[in-house]
Short mmCIF file of C-alpha atoms in Angstrom, two decimals:
data_model
loop_
_atom_site.label_atom_id
_atom_site.label_comp_id
_atom_site.label_asym_id
_atom_site.label_seq_id
_atom_site.Cartn_x
_atom_site.Cartn_y
_atom_site.Cartn_z
CA MET T 13 -0.24 0.05 -0.27
CA VAL T 14 1.68 3.54 -0.91
CA TRP T 15 -0.63 5.92 0.82
CA ASN T 16 -1.89 5.34 4.10
CA TYR T 17 -3.04 7.79 7.05
CA LYS T 18 -0.07 6.82 8.98
CA ASP T 19 2.73 8.05 6.42
CA THR T 20 0.92 10.82 5.21
CA LEU T 21 2.85 13.93 6.17
CA LEU T 22 2.77 16.14 3.72
CA VAL T 23 -0.14 18.29 2.26
CA HIS T 24 -0.66 20.68 -0.72
CA VAL T 25 -3.92 22.50 -0.34
CA GLU T 26 -5.81 24.53 -2.52
CA LEU T 27 -7.21 27.30 -0.06
CA SER T 28 -9.32 29.18 -2.99
CA ASN T 29 -9.96 28.83 -6.39
CA MET T 30 -10.66 32.36 -6.92
CA CYS T 31 -8.18 34.96 -7.99
CA ASN T 32 -7.59 38.38 -8.88
CA ALA T 33 -5.23 37.61 -11.63
CA ALA T 34 -6.49 36.06 -15.26
CA CYS T 35 -2.85 34.21 -16.03
CA PRO T 36 -3.53 32.61 -19.61
CA LEU T 37 -2.11 29.21 -18.65
CA CYS T 38 -4.25 28.86 -15.44
CA PRO T 39 -6.80 26.19 -15.89
CA ARG T 40 -9.38 28.31 -14.24
CA TYR T 41 -9.66 30.45 -17.52
CA VAL T 42 -10.94 28.26 -20.63
CA ASN T 43 -8.64 28.15 -23.89
CA ASN T 44 -6.19 31.01 -22.45
CA SER T 45 -9.13 33.53 -22.25
CA LEU T 46 -10.70 35.54 -19.81
CA ARG T 47 -13.48 33.15 -19.42
CA VAL T 48 -13.63 31.64 -16.29
CA ASN T 49 -14.39 27.96 -16.50
CA PRO T 50 -18.40 27.87 -15.67
CA GLU T 51 -18.29 24.44 -14.21
CA LEU T 52 -16.00 26.00 -11.44
CA ASP T 53 -17.75 25.70 -8.01
CA LEU T 54 -15.99 29.13 -6.83
CA GLY T 55 -15.20 29.24 -3.11
CA SER T 56 -12.78 29.32 -0.12
CA VAL T 57 -11.79 27.11 2.58
CA SER T 58 -13.21 28.30 6.11
CA LEU T 59 -11.17 28.00 9.12
CA ASP T 60 -13.75 25.54 10.58
CA ASP T 61 -13.64 23.68 7.43
CA PHE T 62 -9.82 23.09 7.60
CA LYS T 63 -9.95 22.08 11.49
CA LYS T 64 -12.63 19.77 10.19
CA TRP T 65 -10.40 18.23 7.67
CA PHE T 66 -6.97 18.55 9.22
CA PRO T 67 -7.74 17.60 13.17
CA LEU T 68 -4.92 18.90 15.66
CA ASP T 69 -3.23 15.32 16.27
CA PHE T 70 -2.77 15.36 12.23
CA VAL T 71 -1.34 18.97 12.44
CA GLN T 72 1.01 18.26 15.00
CA LYS T 73 2.50 14.96 13.31
CA SER T 74 2.55 16.75 9.75
CA LYS T 75 6.13 17.26 7.99
CA GLY T 76 5.44 20.10 5.30
CA TRP T 77 2.85 22.19 3.95
CA ILE T 78 2.42 24.19 0.64
CA PHE T 79 -0.47 26.54 0.00
CA CYS T 80 -0.92 27.03 -3.53
CA GLY T 81 -3.64 25.29 -5.53
CA THR T 82 -4.39 25.15 -9.17
CA ASN T 83 -7.35 27.52 -9.60
CA GLY T 84 -6.91 30.43 -7.38
CA ASP T 85 -4.73 32.35 -4.71
CA PRO T 86 -4.72 31.43 -1.18
CA MET T 87 -4.82 34.92 -0.16
CA MET T 88 -8.17 35.24 -1.74
CA ALA T 89 -9.73 33.08 1.68
CA ARG T 90 -10.98 35.19 4.19
CA ASP T 91 -9.47 33.03 6.89
CA VAL T 92 -6.23 32.35 5.49
CA TYR T 93 -3.88 34.40 8.36
CA GLU T 94 -6.07 31.91 10.91
CA ILE T 95 -5.59 29.01 8.91
CA LEU T 96 -1.70 29.69 8.79
CA GLU T 97 -1.30 30.67 12.37
CA TYR T 98 -3.25 27.36 13.41
CA VAL T 99 -0.81 25.20 11.39
CA LEU T 100 2.14 27.42 12.49
CA HIS T 101 1.35 27.69 15.99
CA ASN T 102 0.47 23.78 16.19
CA SER T 103 3.62 22.24 14.33
CA GLU T 104 7.14 22.09 13.37
CA ALA T 105 6.40 21.38 9.88
CA LYS T 106 7.79 23.28 6.83
CA VAL T 107 5.53 25.89 5.25
CA GLN T 108 5.19 27.26 1.93
CA VAL T 109 3.03 29.75 0.48
CA ASN T 110 2.22 30.82 -3.22
CA THR T 111 1.01 34.12 -4.35
CA ASN T 112 0.86 36.65 -7.29
CA GLY T 113 1.39 39.29 -4.16
CA SER T 114 -1.50 41.87 -5.27
CA ILE T 115 -4.05 40.61 -2.93
CA ARG T 116 -4.63 42.17 0.45
CA ASP T 117 -2.51 45.49 1.52
CA GLY T 118 0.70 46.08 3.38
CA GLU T 119 -0.39 46.11 6.74
CA PHE T 120 -2.00 42.41 6.29
CA TRP T 121 1.21 41.37 4.76
CA GLU T 122 3.19 42.99 7.70
CA LYS T 123 1.22 40.46 10.01
CA ILE T 124 1.96 37.55 7.67
CA GLY T 125 5.69 38.39 7.92
CA ALA T 126 5.74 38.57 11.67
CA LEU T 127 4.09 35.47 11.87
CA PHE T 128 6.40 33.41 9.40
CA ALA T 129 9.34 35.28 11.20
CA GLU T 130 8.48 33.21 14.64
CA PRO T 131 11.20 30.90 15.09
CA CYS T 132 11.22 27.07 14.01
CA VAL T 133 13.43 24.61 13.12
CA ASN T 134 12.17 24.24 9.76
CA SER T 135 11.78 26.75 6.86
CA ARG T 136 8.73 28.61 6.28
CA TYR T 137 8.36 31.07 3.39
CA VAL T 138 6.47 33.17 1.03
CA VAL T 139 6.70 32.65 -2.86
CA PHE T 140 5.86 35.85 -4.58
CA SER T 141 5.10 34.87 -8.27
CA VAL T 142 6.27 38.13 -10.00
CA ASP T 143 7.30 37.57 -13.99
CA GLY T 144 8.83 40.99 -15.03
CA LEU T 145 8.90 44.37 -13.82
CA GLU T 146 6.27 47.55 -13.64
CA ASP T 147 6.44 47.29 -17.63
CA THR T 148 6.35 43.44 -18.30
CA ASN T 149 4.89 41.72 -15.24
CA HIS T 150 1.15 42.25 -16.29
CA ILE T 151 1.74 40.75 -19.69
CA TYR T 152 1.37 37.25 -17.90
CA ARG T 153 -0.14 38.15 -14.68
CA ARG T 154 -2.96 39.91 -16.43
CA ASN T 155 -4.92 42.33 -13.82
CA VAL T 156 -2.20 42.48 -11.32
CA LYS T 157 -1.04 45.74 -10.14
CA TRP T 158 2.44 46.53 -9.47
CA ASP T 159 2.27 49.28 -7.10
CA ARG T 160 -0.02 46.74 -4.67
CA VAL T 161 2.72 44.24 -5.50
CA MET T 162 6.03 45.93 -4.50
CA GLU T 163 3.82 47.34 -1.22
CA ASN T 164 3.07 43.58 -0.14
CA MET T 165 6.11 42.45 -0.84
CA GLY T 166 8.28 45.41 0.79
CA ALA T 167 5.65 45.09 3.93
CA TYR T 168 6.12 41.15 4.34
CA SER T 169 10.18 41.38 3.98
CA LYS T 170 10.32 44.30 6.62
CA SER T 171 10.21 41.41 9.38
CA GLY T 172 13.03 39.71 8.29
CA SER T 173 10.90 36.72 7.37
CA THR T 174 12.13 34.61 4.19
CA GLY T 175 10.37 35.15 0.74
CA ILE T 176 11.28 34.03 -2.81
CA TRP T 177 10.54 36.09 -5.85
CA ASP T 178 9.65 33.49 -8.39
CA PHE T 179 10.45 34.79 -11.74
CA LEU T 180 9.09 33.24 -15.28
CA ILE T 181 11.24 33.69 -17.87
CA PHE T 182 9.82 34.76 -21.33
CA LYS T 183 11.07 36.82 -24.05
CA HIS T 184 9.52 39.97 -22.97
CA ASN T 185 11.15 39.83 -19.90
CA GLU T 186 14.36 38.24 -20.06
CA HIS T 187 16.28 41.40 -20.89
CA GLN T 188 15.09 42.56 -17.07
CA LEU T 189 16.74 39.13 -15.27
CA ASP T 190 19.84 41.29 -13.50
CA GLU T 191 17.29 44.23 -12.67
CA ALA T 192 15.15 42.06 -11.32
CA GLU T 193 17.43 40.51 -9.18
CA ALA T 194 18.83 43.69 -8.01
CA LEU T 195 15.72 44.70 -7.00
CA CYS T 196 15.05 41.38 -5.17
CA LYS T 197 18.15 42.15 -3.11
CA LYS T 198 17.09 45.24 -2.18
CA MET T 199 13.96 44.13 -0.68
CA GLY T 200 15.94 40.84 1.34
CA LEU T 201 13.94 38.28 -1.10
CA ALA T 202 15.73 35.57 -2.64
CA PHE T 203 15.71 35.53 -6.43
CA SER T 204 14.41 32.35 -8.36
CA PRO T 205 13.93 32.58 -11.94
CA LYS T 206 12.15 29.35 -13.92
CA ARG T 207 11.56 28.03 -17.32
CA PRO T 208 8.20 28.20 -17.83
CA PHE T 209 5.82 25.41 -19.57
CA GLY T 210 3.28 26.08 -21.85
CA PHE T 211 5.18 26.37 -24.88
CA GLU T 212 4.91 22.57 -25.97
CA THR T 213 2.80 21.20 -29.10
CA GLY T 214 2.73 17.64 -28.42
CA ASN T 215 5.61 17.15 -30.43
CA PRO T 216 8.94 17.17 -28.57
CA ASP T 217 10.56 18.62 -31.78
CA GLU T 218 8.46 21.60 -32.18
CA TYR T 219 7.56 24.98 -30.01
CA GLN T 220 4.70 27.33 -30.16
CA ASP T 221 3.71 30.83 -28.97
CA LEU T 222 1.43 31.30 -25.95
CA MET T 223 -1.96 32.73 -27.37
CA VAL T 224 -4.00 34.87 -25.14
CA TYR T 225 -7.55 35.93 -25.98
CA ASP T 226 -10.49 37.84 -24.30
CA ILE T 227 -13.50 37.06 -22.63
CA ASP T 228 -15.20 36.18 -25.57
CA GLY T 229 -12.54 34.26 -27.65
CA ASN T 230 -10.86 37.12 -29.62
CA PHE T 231 -7.28 37.20 -29.94
CA LEU T 232 -5.45 39.84 -27.92
CA TYR T 233 -1.63 39.11 -28.06
CA ARG T 234 0.90 36.36 -28.01
CA ILE T 235 3.60 35.50 -25.83
CA GLU T 236 6.66 34.28 -26.93
CA PRO T 237 9.11 32.03 -24.87
CA ALA T 238 12.60 33.17 -24.15
CA SER T 239 15.65 32.54 -25.93
CA GLU T 240 16.60 28.99 -26.07
CA GLU T 241 19.11 28.92 -22.94
CA TRP T 242 16.01 30.16 -20.95
CA ARG T 243 13.36 27.25 -22.46
CA LEU T 244 12.32 24.05 -21.53
CA ASN T 245 11.95 22.97 -24.79
CA ARG T 246 14.97 24.29 -26.94
CA SER T 247 13.87 23.24 -30.09
CA LEU T 248 14.52 25.26 -32.91
CA ASN T 249 11.05 24.39 -35.02
CA LYS T 250 8.50 26.77 -34.40
CA PHE T 251 4.76 25.60 -34.59
CA GLN T 252 2.88 28.73 -36.45
CA LYS T 253 -0.31 29.65 -34.71
CA GLY T 254 -2.97 31.67 -36.39
CA GLU T 255 -4.89 34.58 -34.60
CA GLU T 256 -8.39 33.65 -35.51
CA LYS T 257 -11.12 33.62 -32.71
CA ILE T 258 -11.45 30.79 -30.65
CA TRP T 259 -14.34 29.08 -28.93
CA VAL T 260 -15.48 29.73 -25.53
CA PRO T 261 -18.01 28.71 -23.02
CA GLY T 262 -20.80 31.05 -22.39
CA LYS T 263 -21.08 32.49 -18.81
CA GLU T 264 -24.19 30.66 -18.19
CA LYS T 265 -23.68 27.89 -15.24
CA LYS T 266 -24.79 24.57 -16.13
CA SER T 267 -26.51 22.38 -13.82
CA LYS T 268 -24.77 19.14 -12.25
CA ASP T 269 -27.06 16.64 -14.29
CA GLN T 270 -26.08 18.86 -17.13
CA THR T 271 -22.51 18.96 -16.35
CA GLU T 272 -22.48 15.13 -15.74
CA GLU T 273 -23.95 14.36 -18.72
CA LYS T 274 -21.38 16.23 -20.67
CA TRP T 275 -18.64 14.30 -19.08
CA ASN T 276 -20.05 10.97 -19.43
CA GLY T 277 -20.86 11.84 -23.18
CA LEU T 278 -17.29 12.68 -23.89
CA ILE T 279 -15.95 9.74 -21.84
CA GLU T 280 -17.93 7.07 -23.50
CA ARG T 281 -17.20 8.81 -27.25
CA ASP T 282 -13.23 9.60 -26.66
CA LEU T 283 -11.74 7.08 -24.08
CA PRO T 284 -12.19 4.17 -26.02
CA LYS T 285 -10.08 5.48 -28.64
CA TYR T 286 -7.22 6.03 -25.92
CA GLN T 287 -3.91 4.02 -26.71
CA PHE T 288 -1.03 4.00 -23.77
CA PRO T 289 1.69 6.02 -25.59
CA GLU T 290 4.45 4.02 -26.70
CA ARG T 291 7.01 6.57 -25.47
CA PHE T 292 6.08 5.59 -22.10
CA LYS T 293 6.36 1.92 -22.68
CA GLY T 294 9.03 0.00 -20.21
CA LYS T 295 8.67 3.40 -18.05
CA SER T 296 8.21 3.29 -14.36
CA VAL T 297 6.36 6.12 -12.32
CA SER T 298 8.23 8.14 -9.53
CA CYS T 299 5.55 9.71 -8.24
CA LYS T 300 6.15 13.26 -6.93
CA SER T 301 4.24 12.58 -4.01
CA CYS T 302 6.16 9.43 -2.39
CA HIS T 303 8.87 11.54 -0.79
CA PRO T 304 11.54 9.37 1.82
CA ILE T 305 9.76 11.56 4.88
CA GLY T 306 6.45 10.43 3.87
CA LYS T 307 3.83 10.55 1.53
CA GLU T 308 1.94 13.92 0.29
CA ILE T 309 -1.56 14.44 -0.86
CA TYR T 310 -3.52 17.57 -2.66
CA VAL T 311 -6.59 18.62 -0.85
CA ASP T 312 -8.59 20.97 -3.23
CA CYS T 313 -10.73 23.91 -1.62
CA LYS T 314 -14.15 21.75 -2.30
CA GLY T 315 -12.48 19.10 0.07
CA ASN T 316 -11.46 16.40 -2.84
CA VAL T 317 -8.46 14.52 -1.78
CA MET T 318 -5.98 13.56 -4.78
CA PRO T 319 -2.50 12.57 -5.20
CA CYS T 320 -0.96 15.45 -6.21
CA CYS T 321 -1.82 18.73 -7.49
CA PHE T 322 -1.04 17.59 -11.25
CA VAL T 323 -4.23 15.47 -10.97
CA GLY T 324 -6.06 18.20 -9.40
CA THR T 325 -5.38 20.43 -12.56
CA MET T 326 -6.58 18.12 -14.43
CA TYR T 327 -9.38 17.05 -12.42
CA ASN T 328 -10.90 20.68 -12.00
CA SER T 329 -10.60 22.02 -15.43
CA ASP T 330 -12.19 21.96 -18.60
CA PHE T 331 -9.33 19.78 -20.16
CA GLN T 332 -10.75 17.26 -22.44
CA HIS T 333 -7.70 15.32 -23.98
CA HIS T 334 -7.42 11.57 -22.88
CA GLU T 335 -5.49 11.59 -20.10
CA ALA T 336 -7.73 13.99 -18.74
CA LEU T 337 -10.96 11.82 -18.97
CA GLN T 338 -9.21 8.75 -17.91
CA ILE T 339 -8.86 10.40 -14.53
CA LYS T 340 -12.28 11.56 -14.29
CA LYS T 341 -13.53 8.24 -15.42
CA HIS T 342 -12.02 6.51 -12.42
CA LEU T 343 -12.43 9.42 -9.83
CA HIS T 344 -16.42 8.89 -10.71
CA ASP T 345 -15.98 5.00 -10.96
CA TRP T 346 -14.86 4.95 -7.46
CA GLY T 347 -17.23 7.68 -6.19
CA LEU T 348 -16.60 11.77 -5.47
CA ASP T 349 -18.70 11.47 -1.99
CA LYS T 350 -15.89 8.87 -0.70
CA ILE T 351 -12.96 11.28 -1.60
CA ASN T 352 -14.54 13.98 -0.15
CA LEU T 353 -13.28 15.57 3.41
CA ASN T 354 -16.95 16.71 3.98
CA ASN T 355 -18.44 13.13 3.98
CA HIS T 356 -15.20 11.08 5.58
CA SER T 357 -12.26 12.04 7.67
CA LEU T 358 -8.89 12.07 6.08
CA GLU T 359 -7.87 8.79 8.15
CA GLU T 360 -10.88 6.99 6.37
CA ILE T 361 -10.23 8.28 2.75
CA LEU T 362 -6.39 7.41 3.10
CA ASP T 363 -6.66 4.02 4.39
CA SER T 364 -9.90 2.82 2.05
CA LYS T 365 -7.08 2.26 -0.40
CA TYR T 366 -8.57 4.85 -2.77
CA LEU T 367 -5.36 6.39 -3.89
CA ASP T 368 -3.57 3.02 -4.63
CA ASP T 369 -6.66 1.45 -6.35
CA VAL T 370 -7.16 4.38 -8.60
CA PHE T 371 -3.52 5.67 -9.26
CA ALA T 372 -0.58 3.97 -7.85
CA ASN T 373 -1.59 0.17 -9.01
CA ARG T 374 -2.16 1.56 -12.34
CA TRP T 375 1.55 2.44 -12.82
CA ASP T 376 4.15 -0.09 -13.85
CA GLY T 377 2.46 -3.07 -11.95
CA ALA T 378 -0.85 -2.90 -14.19
CA LYS T 379 -1.15 -5.90 -16.31
CA LYS T 380 -2.41 -4.67 -19.35
CA ASP T 381 -1.40 -1.00 -21.00
CA GLU T 382 -4.97 -0.01 -21.21
CA ASP T 383 -5.07 -0.05 -17.26
CA LYS T 384 -2.45 2.06 -16.87
CA MET T 385 -2.83 5.59 -15.75
CA GLY T 386 -1.61 7.49 -19.04
CA TYR T 387 -1.17 11.20 -17.30
CA CYS T 388 0.97 9.51 -14.24
CA PHE T 389 3.30 8.53 -16.56
CA ASN T 390 3.27 11.58 -18.82
CA THR T 391 4.10 13.58 -15.94
CA CYS T 392 6.10 11.56 -13.46
CA SER T 393 8.02 8.51 -15.43
CA VAL T 394 10.25 11.77 -16.89
CA ASP T 395 12.06 14.53 -15.15
CA HIS T 396 10.39 17.34 -16.03
CA MET T 397 11.32 19.35 -13.19
CA LYS T 398 15.43 18.94 -13.74
CA ASP T 399 15.45 21.99 -16.08
CA LEU T 400 12.88 24.08 -14.46
CA PHE T 401 14.62 25.97 -12.25
CA VAL T 402 17.30 28.32 -13.51
CA ARG T 403 20.96 27.52 -11.64
CA LYS T 404 22.58 30.62 -10.52
CA GLU T 405 25.46 29.90 -12.69
CA GLU T 406 23.38 30.05 -15.60
CA LEU T 407 22.33 33.73 -15.02
CA PRO T 408 24.00 36.76 -16.32
CA ILE T 409 24.63 38.14 -12.70
CA SER T 410 26.37 37.67 -9.50
CA PRO T 411 25.49 34.41 -7.32
CA GLU T 412 22.98 35.16 -4.49
CA LYS T 413 24.47 33.93 -0.73
CA HIS T 414 20.79 33.84 0.34
CA GLU T 415 20.10 30.15 0.05
CA ILE T 416 16.37 28.63 0.30
CA LYS T 417 16.10 24.69 1.03
CA SER T 418 12.85 23.00 -0.91
CA LEU T 419 10.06 22.27 0.97
CA ILE T 420 10.63 18.61 0.77
#
């Protein structure tokens, strides 16, 4: 048995699926547009919810927490401070919070900074996702106000708490790496440039631009990947995409029955065509949630327990490719009510063998290729992460002495 309650010590929690930003690649928006997925049941985790889902004895034994999510920013949750206080004051766990930095005000962020500055044997820090400077950050982080980002980052860093500036590198901001790091040092933060996903085509020998659309699917602009050295996909062959209008759904909310009918129809029509990819045959899954110090889980803001945020992204999105449909089918077959913390305790869910039966048993041990969970192989049979973070020696700037240890 891979997952069980006793050995699960690491948790990634989505505190909210609401956000003030409109990043093109975020799964809360459909097809890189400004149209929020109408199937999303918007909401946030309350302190009462959190305490019910994660009782004191679990928090006390926990080893690590990530507050990020797949569809929203944790700072949108009304009780985010009280939830963080509950975890930080009742454990020695490592804690990471990810945010675009523009939500709330300086006074609130001073409180967060003071909380994270309290002594602890393990690292606790905030990751600010800021992709450029005043003239470029908004190109990818749509709707984010630069002045508020600077106010909040500055207020947080006053306490001396550990903070990271997470910088996605694109063509429009790669020339600002040195200036951004200099500002980062001045603010007392660590600089962490990254090569972003999103420029893949499905063909490893090609790359493409990221097309950006408005709420009705009209083309707005394109985001070009950075120079070859800053790309995950370093192919020189560019797939040309047109600028025509795309389909986006209407804003009307569908009923639960209509949504189920849609997905059942897609699963029945398209999933039988799925063939396990040749490139994954003979490969094994090295699950990102299976760490030496304990197993990790992902919990979305509705209380659904999943093995990782990657699976959470596939489930809580409008993605309709075969691997997403496979995940939806097996979760529905198991029963969504059985994996929800509003219906069952964390211990009951983790000891039910759900995560093993739906996921782990569909890795290399599956008897037939058609039984294998394709998305797990696509995500964790190859090391997608090894080139994601830019090493200091790669940057055209001096090394930073402020070292940040990873959460796990």
